[in-house]
Short mmCIF file of C-alpha atoms and ligand atoms in Angstrom, two decimals:
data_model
loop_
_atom_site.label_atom_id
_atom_site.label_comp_id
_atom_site.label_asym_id
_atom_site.label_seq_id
_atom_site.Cartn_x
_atom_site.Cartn_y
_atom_site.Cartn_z
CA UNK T 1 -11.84 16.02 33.12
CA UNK T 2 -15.25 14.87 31.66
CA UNK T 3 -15.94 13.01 28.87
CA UNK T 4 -19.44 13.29 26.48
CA UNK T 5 -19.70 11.62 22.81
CA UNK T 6 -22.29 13.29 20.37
CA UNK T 7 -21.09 10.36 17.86
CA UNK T 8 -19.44 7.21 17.40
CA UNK T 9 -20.89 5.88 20.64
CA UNK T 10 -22.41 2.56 19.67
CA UNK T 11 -21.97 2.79 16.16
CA UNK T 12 -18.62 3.34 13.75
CA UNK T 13 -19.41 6.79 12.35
CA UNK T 14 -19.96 10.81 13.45
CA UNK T 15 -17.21 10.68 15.55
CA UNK T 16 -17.10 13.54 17.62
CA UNK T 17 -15.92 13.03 21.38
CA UNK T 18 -15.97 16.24 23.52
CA UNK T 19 -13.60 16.44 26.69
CA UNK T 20 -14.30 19.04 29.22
CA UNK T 21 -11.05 20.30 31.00
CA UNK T 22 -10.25 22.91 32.97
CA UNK T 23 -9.39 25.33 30.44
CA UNK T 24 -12.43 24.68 28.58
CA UNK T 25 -14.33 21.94 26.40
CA UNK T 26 -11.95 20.36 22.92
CA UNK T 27 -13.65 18.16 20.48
CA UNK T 28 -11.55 15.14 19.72
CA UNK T 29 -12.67 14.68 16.05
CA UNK T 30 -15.84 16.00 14.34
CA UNK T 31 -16.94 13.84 11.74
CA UNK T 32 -20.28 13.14 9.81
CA UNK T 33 -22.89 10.31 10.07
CA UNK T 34 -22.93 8.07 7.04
CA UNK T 35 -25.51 5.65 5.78
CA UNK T 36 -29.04 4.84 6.24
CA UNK T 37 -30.48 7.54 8.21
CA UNK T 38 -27.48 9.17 9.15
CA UNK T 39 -28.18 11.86 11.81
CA UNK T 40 -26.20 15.13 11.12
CA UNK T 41 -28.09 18.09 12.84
CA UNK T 42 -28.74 21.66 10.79
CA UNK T 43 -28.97 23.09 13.84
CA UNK T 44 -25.14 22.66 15.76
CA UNK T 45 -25.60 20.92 18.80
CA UNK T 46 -25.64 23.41 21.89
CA UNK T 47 -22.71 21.50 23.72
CA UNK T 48 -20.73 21.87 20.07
CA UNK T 49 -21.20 25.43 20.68
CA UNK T 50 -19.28 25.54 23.42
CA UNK T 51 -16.08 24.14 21.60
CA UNK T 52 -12.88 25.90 22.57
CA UNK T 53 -10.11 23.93 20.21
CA UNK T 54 -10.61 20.51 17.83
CA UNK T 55 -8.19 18.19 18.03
CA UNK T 56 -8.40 16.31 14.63
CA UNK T 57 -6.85 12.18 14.29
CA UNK T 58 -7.41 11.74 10.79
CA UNK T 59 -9.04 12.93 7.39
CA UNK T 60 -11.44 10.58 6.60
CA UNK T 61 -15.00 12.00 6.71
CA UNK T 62 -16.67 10.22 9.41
CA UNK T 63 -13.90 12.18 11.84
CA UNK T 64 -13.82 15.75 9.92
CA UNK T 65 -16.91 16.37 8.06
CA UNK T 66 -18.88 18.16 10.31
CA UNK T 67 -16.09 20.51 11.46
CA UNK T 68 -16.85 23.37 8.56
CA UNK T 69 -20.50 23.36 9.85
CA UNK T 70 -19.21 24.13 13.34
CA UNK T 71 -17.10 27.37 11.53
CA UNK T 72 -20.08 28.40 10.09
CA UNK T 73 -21.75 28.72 13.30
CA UNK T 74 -18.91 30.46 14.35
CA UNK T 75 -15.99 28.04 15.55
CA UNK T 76 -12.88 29.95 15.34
CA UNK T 77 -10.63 28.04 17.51
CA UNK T 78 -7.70 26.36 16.80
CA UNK T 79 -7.85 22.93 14.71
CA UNK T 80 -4.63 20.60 15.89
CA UNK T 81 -4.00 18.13 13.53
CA UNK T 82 -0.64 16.49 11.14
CA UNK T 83 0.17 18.66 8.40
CA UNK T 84 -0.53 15.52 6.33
CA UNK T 85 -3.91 15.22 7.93
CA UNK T 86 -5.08 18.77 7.26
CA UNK T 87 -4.21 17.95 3.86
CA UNK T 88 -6.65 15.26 3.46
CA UNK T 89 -9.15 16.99 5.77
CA UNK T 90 -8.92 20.00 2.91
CA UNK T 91 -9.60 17.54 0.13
CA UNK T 92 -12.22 15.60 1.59
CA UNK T 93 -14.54 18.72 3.17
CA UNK T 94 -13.97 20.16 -0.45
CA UNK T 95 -15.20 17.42 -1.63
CA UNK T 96 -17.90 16.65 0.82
CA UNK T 97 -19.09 20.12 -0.20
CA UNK T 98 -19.48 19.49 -3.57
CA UNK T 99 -21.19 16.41 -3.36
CA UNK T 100 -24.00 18.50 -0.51
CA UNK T 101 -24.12 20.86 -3.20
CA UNK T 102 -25.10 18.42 -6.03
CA UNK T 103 -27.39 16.17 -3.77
CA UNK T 104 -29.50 19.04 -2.93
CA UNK T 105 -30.23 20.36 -6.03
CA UNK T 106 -31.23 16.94 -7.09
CA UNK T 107 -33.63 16.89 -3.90
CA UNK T 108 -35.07 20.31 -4.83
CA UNK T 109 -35.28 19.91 -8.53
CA UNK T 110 -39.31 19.26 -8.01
CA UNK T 111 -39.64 22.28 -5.57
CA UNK T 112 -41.18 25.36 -6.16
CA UNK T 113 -41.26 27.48 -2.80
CA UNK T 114 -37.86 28.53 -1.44
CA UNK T 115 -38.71 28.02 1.86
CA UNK T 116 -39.35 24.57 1.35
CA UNK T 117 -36.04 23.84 -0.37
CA UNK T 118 -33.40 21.89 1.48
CA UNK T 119 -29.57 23.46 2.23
CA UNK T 120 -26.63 22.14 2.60
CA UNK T 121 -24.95 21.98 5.68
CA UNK T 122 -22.18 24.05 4.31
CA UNK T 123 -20.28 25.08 1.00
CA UNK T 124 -16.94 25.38 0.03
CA UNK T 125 -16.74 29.10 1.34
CA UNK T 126 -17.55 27.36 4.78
CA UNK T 127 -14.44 24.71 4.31
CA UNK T 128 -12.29 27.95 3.07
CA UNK T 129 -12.83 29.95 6.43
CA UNK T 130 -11.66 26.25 7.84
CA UNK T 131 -8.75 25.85 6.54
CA UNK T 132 -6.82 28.65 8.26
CA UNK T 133 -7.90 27.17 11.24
CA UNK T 134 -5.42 24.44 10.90
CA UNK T 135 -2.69 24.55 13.63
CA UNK T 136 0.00 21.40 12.66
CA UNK T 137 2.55 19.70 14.71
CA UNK T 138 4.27 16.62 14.42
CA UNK T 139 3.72 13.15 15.67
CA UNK T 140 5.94 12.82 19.31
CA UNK T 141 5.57 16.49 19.71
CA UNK T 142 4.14 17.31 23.22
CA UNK T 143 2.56 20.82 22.47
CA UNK T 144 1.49 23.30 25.31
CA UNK T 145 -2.41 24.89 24.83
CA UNK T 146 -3.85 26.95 27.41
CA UNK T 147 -1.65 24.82 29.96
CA UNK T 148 -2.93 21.56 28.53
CA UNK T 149 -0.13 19.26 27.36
CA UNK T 150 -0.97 17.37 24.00
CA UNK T 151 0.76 14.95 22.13
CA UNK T 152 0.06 13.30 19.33
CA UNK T 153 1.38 9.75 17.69
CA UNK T 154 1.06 7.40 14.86
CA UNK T 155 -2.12 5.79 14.64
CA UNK T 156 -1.05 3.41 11.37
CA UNK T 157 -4.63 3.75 9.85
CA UNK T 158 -4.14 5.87 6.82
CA UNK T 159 -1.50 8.75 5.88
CA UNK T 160 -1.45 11.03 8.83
CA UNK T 161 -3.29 9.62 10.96
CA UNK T 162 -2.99 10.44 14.96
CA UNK T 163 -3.71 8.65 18.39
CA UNK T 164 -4.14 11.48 21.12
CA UNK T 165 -3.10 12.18 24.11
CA UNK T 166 -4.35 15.24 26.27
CA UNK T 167 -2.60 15.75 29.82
CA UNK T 168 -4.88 18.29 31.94
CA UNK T 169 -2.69 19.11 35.08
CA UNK T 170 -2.30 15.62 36.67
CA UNK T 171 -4.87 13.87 34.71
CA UNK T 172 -3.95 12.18 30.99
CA UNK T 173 -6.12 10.45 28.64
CA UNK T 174 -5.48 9.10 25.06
CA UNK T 175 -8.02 8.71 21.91
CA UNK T 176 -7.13 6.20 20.14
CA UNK T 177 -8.55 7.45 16.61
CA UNK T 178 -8.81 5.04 14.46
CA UNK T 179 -5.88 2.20 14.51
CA UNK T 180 -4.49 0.55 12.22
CA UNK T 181 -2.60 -2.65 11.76
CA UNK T 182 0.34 -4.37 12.57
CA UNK T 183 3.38 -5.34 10.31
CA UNK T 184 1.30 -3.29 7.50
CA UNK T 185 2.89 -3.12 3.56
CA UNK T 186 2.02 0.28 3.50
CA UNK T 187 1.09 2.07 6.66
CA UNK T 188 3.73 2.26 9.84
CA UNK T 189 2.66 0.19 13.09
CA UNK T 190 0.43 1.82 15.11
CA UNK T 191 2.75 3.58 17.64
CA UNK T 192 0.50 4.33 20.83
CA UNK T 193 1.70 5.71 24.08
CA UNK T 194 2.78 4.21 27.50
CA UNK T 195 0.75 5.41 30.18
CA UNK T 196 -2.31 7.37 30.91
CA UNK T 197 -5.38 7.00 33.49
CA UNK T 198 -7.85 6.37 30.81
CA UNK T 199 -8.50 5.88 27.22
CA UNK T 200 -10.64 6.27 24.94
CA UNK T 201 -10.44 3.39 21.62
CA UNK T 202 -12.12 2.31 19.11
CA UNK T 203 -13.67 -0.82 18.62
CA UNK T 204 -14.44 -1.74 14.42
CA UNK T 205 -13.04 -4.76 14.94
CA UNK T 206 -13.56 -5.41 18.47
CA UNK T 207 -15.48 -9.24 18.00
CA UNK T 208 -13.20 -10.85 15.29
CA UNK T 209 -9.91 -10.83 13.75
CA UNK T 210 -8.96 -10.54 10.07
CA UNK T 211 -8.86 -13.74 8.21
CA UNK T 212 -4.83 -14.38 7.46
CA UNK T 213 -5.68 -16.76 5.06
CA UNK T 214 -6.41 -14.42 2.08
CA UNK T 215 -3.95 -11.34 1.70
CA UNK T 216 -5.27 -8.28 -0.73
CA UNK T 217 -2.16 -9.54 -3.21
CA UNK T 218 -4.16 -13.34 -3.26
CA UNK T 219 -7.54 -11.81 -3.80
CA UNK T 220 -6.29 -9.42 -6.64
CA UNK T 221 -3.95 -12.23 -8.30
CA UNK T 222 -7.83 -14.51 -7.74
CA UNK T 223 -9.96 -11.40 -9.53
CA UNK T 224 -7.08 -11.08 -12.42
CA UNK T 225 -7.24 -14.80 -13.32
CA UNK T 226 -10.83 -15.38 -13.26
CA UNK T 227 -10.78 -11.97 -15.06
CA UNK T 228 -8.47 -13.46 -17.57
CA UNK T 229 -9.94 -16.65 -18.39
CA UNK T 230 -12.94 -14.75 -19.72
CA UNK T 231 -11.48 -12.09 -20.67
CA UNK T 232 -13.18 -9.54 -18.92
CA UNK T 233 -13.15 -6.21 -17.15
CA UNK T 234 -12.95 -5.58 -13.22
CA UNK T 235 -14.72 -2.75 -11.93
CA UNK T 236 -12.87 -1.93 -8.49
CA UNK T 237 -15.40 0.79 -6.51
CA UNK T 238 -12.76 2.00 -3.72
CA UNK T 239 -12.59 4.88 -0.97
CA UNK T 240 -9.86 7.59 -2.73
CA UNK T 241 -8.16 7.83 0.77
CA UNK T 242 -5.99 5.13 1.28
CA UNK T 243 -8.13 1.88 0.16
CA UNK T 244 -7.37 3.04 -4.06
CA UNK T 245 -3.68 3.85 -2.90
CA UNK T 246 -3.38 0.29 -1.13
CA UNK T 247 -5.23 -1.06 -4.80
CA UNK T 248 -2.98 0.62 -6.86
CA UNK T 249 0.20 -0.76 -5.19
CA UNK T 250 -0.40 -3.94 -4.77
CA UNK T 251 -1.59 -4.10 -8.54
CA UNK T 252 1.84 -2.61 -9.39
CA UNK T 253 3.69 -5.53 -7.47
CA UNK T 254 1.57 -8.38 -9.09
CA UNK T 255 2.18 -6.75 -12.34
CA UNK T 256 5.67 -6.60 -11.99
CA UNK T 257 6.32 -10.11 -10.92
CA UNK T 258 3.34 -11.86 -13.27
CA UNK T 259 3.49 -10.35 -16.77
CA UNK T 260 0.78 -12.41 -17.93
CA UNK T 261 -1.75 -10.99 -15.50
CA UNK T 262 -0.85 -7.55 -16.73
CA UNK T 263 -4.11 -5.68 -18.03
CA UNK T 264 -4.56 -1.94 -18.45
CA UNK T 265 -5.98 -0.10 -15.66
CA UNK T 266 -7.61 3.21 -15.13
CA UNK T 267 -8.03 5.30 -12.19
CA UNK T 268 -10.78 7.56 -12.67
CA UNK T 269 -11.47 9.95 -9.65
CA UNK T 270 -10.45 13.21 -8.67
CA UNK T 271 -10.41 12.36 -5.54
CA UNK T 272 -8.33 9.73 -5.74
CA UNK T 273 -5.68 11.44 -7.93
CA UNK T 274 -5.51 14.27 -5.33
CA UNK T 275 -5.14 11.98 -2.32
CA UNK T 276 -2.21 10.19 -3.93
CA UNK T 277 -0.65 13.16 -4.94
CA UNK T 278 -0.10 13.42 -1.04
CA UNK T 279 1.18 10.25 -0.35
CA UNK T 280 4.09 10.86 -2.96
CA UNK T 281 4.47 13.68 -1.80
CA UNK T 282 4.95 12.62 2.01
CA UNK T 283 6.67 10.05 1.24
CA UNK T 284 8.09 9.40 4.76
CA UNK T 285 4.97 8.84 6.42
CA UNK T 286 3.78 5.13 4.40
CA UNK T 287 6.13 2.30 3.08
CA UNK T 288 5.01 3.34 -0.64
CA UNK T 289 8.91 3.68 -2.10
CA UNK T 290 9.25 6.23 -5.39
CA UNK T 291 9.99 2.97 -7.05
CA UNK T 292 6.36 1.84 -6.11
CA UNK T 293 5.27 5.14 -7.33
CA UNK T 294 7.36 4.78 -10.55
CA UNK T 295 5.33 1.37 -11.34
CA UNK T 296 1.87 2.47 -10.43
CA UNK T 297 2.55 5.06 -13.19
CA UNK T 298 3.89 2.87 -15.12
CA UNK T 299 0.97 0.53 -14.91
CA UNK T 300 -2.00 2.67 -14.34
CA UNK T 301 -3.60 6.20 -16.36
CA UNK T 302 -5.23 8.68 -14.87
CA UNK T 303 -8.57 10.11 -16.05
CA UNK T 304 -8.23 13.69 -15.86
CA UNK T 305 -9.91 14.60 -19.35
CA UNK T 306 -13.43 13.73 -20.58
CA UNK T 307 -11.87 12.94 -23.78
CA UNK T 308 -10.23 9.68 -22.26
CA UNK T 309 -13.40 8.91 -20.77
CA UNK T 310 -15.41 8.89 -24.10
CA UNK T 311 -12.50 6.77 -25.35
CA UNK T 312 -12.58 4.04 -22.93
CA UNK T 313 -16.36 3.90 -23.19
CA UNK T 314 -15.61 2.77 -26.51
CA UNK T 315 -12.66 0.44 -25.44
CA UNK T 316 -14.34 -3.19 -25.50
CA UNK T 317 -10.77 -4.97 -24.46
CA UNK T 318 -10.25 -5.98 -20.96
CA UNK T 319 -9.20 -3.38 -17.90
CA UNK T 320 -9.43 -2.62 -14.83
CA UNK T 321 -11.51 0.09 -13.51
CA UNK T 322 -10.35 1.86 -10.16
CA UNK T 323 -13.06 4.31 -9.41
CA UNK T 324 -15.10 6.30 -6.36
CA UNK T 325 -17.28 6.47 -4.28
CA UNK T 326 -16.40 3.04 -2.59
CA UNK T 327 -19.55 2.21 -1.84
CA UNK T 328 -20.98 3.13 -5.43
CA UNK T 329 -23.13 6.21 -4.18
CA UNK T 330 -22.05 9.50 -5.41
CA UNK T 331 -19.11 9.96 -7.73
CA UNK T 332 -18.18 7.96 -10.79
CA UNK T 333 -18.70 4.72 -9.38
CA UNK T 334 -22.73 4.58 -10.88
CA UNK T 335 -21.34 5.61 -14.40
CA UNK T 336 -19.17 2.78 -14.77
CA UNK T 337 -21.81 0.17 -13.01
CA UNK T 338 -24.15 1.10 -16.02
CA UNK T 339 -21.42 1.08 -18.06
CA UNK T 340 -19.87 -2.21 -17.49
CA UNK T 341 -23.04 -3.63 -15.69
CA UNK T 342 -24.60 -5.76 -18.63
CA UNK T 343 -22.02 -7.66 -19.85
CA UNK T 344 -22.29 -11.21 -17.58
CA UNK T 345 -18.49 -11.90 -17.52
CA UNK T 346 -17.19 -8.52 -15.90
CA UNK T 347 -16.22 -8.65 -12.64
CA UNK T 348 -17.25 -6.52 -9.43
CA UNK T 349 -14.56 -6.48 -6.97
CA UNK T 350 -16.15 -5.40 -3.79
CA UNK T 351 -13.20 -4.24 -1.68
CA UNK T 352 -14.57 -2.08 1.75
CA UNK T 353 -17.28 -1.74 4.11
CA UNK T 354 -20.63 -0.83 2.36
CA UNK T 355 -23.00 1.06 4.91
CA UNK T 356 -26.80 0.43 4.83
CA UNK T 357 -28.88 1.98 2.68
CA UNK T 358 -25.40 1.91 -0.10
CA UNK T 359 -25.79 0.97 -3.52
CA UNK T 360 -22.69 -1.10 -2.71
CA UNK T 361 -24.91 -3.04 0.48
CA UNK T 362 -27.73 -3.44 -2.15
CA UNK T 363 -25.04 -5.45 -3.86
CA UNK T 364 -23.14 -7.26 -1.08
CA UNK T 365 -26.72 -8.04 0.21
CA UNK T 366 -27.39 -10.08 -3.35
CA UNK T 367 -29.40 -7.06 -5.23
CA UNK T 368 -28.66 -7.10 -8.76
CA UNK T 369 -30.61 -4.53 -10.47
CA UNK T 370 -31.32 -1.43 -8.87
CA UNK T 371 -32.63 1.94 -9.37
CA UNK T 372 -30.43 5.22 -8.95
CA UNK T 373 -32.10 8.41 -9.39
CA UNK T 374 -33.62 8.32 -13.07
CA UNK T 375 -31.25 5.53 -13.58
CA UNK T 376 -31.98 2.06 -13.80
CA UNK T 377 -28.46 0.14 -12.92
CA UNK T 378 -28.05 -3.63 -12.87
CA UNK T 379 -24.99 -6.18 -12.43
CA UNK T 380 -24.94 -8.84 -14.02
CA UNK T 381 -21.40 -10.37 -14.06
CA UNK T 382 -19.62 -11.81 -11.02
CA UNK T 383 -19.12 -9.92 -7.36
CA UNK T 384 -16.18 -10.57 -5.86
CA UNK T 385 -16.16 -9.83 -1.71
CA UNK T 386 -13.11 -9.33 -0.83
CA UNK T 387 -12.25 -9.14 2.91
CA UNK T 388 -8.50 -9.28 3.47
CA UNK T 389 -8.67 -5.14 2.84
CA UNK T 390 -8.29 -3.43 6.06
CA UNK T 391 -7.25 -0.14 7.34
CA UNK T 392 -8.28 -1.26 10.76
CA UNK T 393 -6.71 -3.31 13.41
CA UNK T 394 -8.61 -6.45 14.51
CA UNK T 395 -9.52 -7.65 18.18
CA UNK T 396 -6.03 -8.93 18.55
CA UNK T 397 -4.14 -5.79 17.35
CA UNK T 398 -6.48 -3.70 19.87
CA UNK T 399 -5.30 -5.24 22.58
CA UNK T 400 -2.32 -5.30 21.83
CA UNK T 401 -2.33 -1.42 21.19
CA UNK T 402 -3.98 -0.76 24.60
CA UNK T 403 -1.92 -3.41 26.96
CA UNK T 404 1.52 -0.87 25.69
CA UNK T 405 -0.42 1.83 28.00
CA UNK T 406 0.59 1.33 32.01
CA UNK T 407 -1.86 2.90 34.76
CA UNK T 408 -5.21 2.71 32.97
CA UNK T 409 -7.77 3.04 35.54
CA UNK T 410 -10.77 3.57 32.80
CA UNK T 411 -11.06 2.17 29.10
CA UNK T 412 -14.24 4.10 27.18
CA UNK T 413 -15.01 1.46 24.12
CA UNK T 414 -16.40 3.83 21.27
CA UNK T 415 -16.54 3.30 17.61
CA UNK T 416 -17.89 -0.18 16.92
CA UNK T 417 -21.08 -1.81 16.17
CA UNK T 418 -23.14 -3.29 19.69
CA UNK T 419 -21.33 -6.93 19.32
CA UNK T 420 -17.93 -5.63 18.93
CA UNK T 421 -18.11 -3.81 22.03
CA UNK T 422 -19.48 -6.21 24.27
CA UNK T 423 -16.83 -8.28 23.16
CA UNK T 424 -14.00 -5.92 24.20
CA UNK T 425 -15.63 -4.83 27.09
CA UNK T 426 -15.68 -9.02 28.26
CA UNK T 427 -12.20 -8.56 27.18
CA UNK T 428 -11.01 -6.22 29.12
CA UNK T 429 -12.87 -6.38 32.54
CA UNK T 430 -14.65 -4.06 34.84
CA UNK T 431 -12.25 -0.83 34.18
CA UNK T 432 -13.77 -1.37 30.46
CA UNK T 433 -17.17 1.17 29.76
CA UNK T 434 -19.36 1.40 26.61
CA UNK T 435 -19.62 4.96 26.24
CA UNK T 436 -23.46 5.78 25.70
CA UNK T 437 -24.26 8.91 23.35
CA UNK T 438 -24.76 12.51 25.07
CA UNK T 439 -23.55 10.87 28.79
CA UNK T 440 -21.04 12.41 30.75
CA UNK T 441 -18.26 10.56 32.49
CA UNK T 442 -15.99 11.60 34.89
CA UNK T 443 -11.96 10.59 34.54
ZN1 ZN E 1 -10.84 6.26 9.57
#
């Protein structure tokens, strides 16, 4: 078996890891670029041509975005994935689509010649011809394609998601996906598997580990005070898959044990209503109980109707604001900036990674009044930065994840920024490689 990454080598996003066996070439994960001049190709990549089957961890957009651009260039293998994966995958190309659709006719709004016009990588047709592409099976599940053996297992990073493992006669390797943490509230410990001759992990976190001292309840319960004293708004910008979910319960908890900290709060994105429609309804896959679910609905409305939107607008009491994109590009997260922007004593509570070139860097970064389109947006009030949110494990929880796996003679250290995986690679020792984009390595 060879391995060859088109993305996440050396950086955290475009996953897409291709591994040559002898029945032919799968793609573990096919995600898009994100941020400053993020790299996704009109013209599919030649060794992307050659895919025979995708093996898909998770839903989150860096790992399937770019897979209905590969159908429309004529992909018709099978995509292996959870069920509750392919669910998210289905909102989130959907989505994705959409959002193509819009930023391109903003783009072209000032062009006259067709020719000159710039397309979308795909449209939701594209994501429909995807979906029956979908091929589920369960995590533990060794499943049998073209004589490779495949398995895979809980990853603990967000509902669904999958570590890999692919067994090619008497060769095995494992993709890590993306990992989550240990002793989660919500998501299940990563599970992993015990033995393999190499893997294949990713490294976010590979040069620190998450600061115990502050817990997303003690940052919330910090915001709602400070919130409270003036009595202001918080505007939470968070990703719809699993960050908002996380928000939402852990709001529900404070509320129910601090009534006075109890303020109104509304979830506004369509996104995010649709993603945690699926983690009630898979209810068996997170630690979220239908008593959690009962209080976040007890607690929080749902903006499904413009009306309530013009309402709120109006609304000049104190709330809290759950809204998308997480990084304030795209979605309602702008609206509710300019909205809730002027007014010095609202808060900003900053709660995920903000890429470069994100309205939501701008921000982190100290930028306080920025343009957006025809839109001039500014923030006056307070930002919060809080860093005890994380889907990912840490440096500690990596290791921990890998040293469960007997017989490793090669570790490939992808996903993670330059420093993180030096770090790991120091780590772990010689067996330990940082994969380099386009290279091929042998097992
Ligand atoms: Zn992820």
């Amino acid at each position: 078996m060879q391995l060859q990454s088109l993305g996440a080598a050396q950086t955290v996003t475009g996953s897409k890891h291709i591994l040559k066996t002898s029945v032919g070439d799968v793609l573990i994960d096919c995600g898009l670029f994100q941020g400053l001049g993020a790299k996704n190709p009109a013209q599919v990549p030649e060794e992307l041509s050659k895919i025979s089957a995708i093996v898909l961890t998770h839903g989150h957009l860096d790992h399937c975005g770019y897979i209905p651009k590969l159908v429309k260039h004529g992909f018709h293998g099978p995509i292996f994935s959870t069920l509750q994966t392919g669910e998210i995958a289905k909102l989130i190309m959907s989505d994705n689509a959409k959002i193509q659709a819009e930023q391109n006719r903003k783009k072209n709004k000032k062009i006259v010649k067709e020719s000159e016009k710039s397309k979308p990588l795909y449209d939701l047709n594209d994501v429909a011809q995807t979906i029956p592409l979908f091929e589920f099976h369960q995590w533990g599940e060794t499943f049998s394609w073209k004589g490779l053996r495949i398995t895979l297992e809980s990853a603990g990073h967000i509902l669904g998601a999958s570590s890999v493992k692919i067994e090619d006669n008497d060769k095995s390797i494992i993709f890590s996906g993306d990992l989550g943490r240990y002793t989660d509230p919500i998501m299940p410990d990563p599970k992993g598997f015990s033995s393999a001759d190499a893997v294949v992990m990713e490294c976010t976190y590979g040069d620190r580990n998450h600061d115990r001292s502050h817990t997303p309840e003690s940052d919330l319960i910090n915001v709602l005070k400070n919130a409270k004293k003036k009595s202001s708004s918080i505007l939470i910008p968070a990703f719809s898959v699993a960050r908002s979910q996380n928000i939402m319960f852990y709001l529900a908890h404070i509320f129910n044990k601090n009534k006075d900290l109890k303020v109104p709060v509304y979830v506004d994105s369509a996104l995010t209503l649709a993603v945690t429609k699926l983690y009630e309804n898979f209810n068996d896959f997170h630690k979220i109980t239908k008593e959690d679910f009962a209080s976040i609905h007890r607690h929080m409305t749902f903006i499904e109707f413009e009306s309530q939107r013009e309402r709120l607008e109006k609304d000049s009491g104190s709330k809290i604001i759950l809204t998308a994109s997480g990084m304030l590009t795209g979605g309602r997260s702008p609206y509710y900036l300019k909205h809730l922007g002027e007014d010095k004593n609202n808060i900003l509570m900053i709660v995920g990674y903000q890429a470069e070139g994100t309205l939501g860097r701008k921000i982190v970064d100290g930028e306080r009044v920025f343009q957006d389109g025809d839109d001039k947006l500014k923030w006056l009030g307070e930002v919060y930065i809080a860093k005890s949110f994380s889907s990912h494990a840490d440096q500690v929880e990596l290791l921990k994840w890998r040293s469960q796996i007997l017989g490793l003679k090669k570790t490939f250290l992808v996903h993670g920024e330059q420093r993180s995986l030096e770090q790991m690679q120091n780590l772990i020792g010689p067996s330990a490689v940082i994969v380099d984009e386009q290279q091929c390595y042998s097992l």
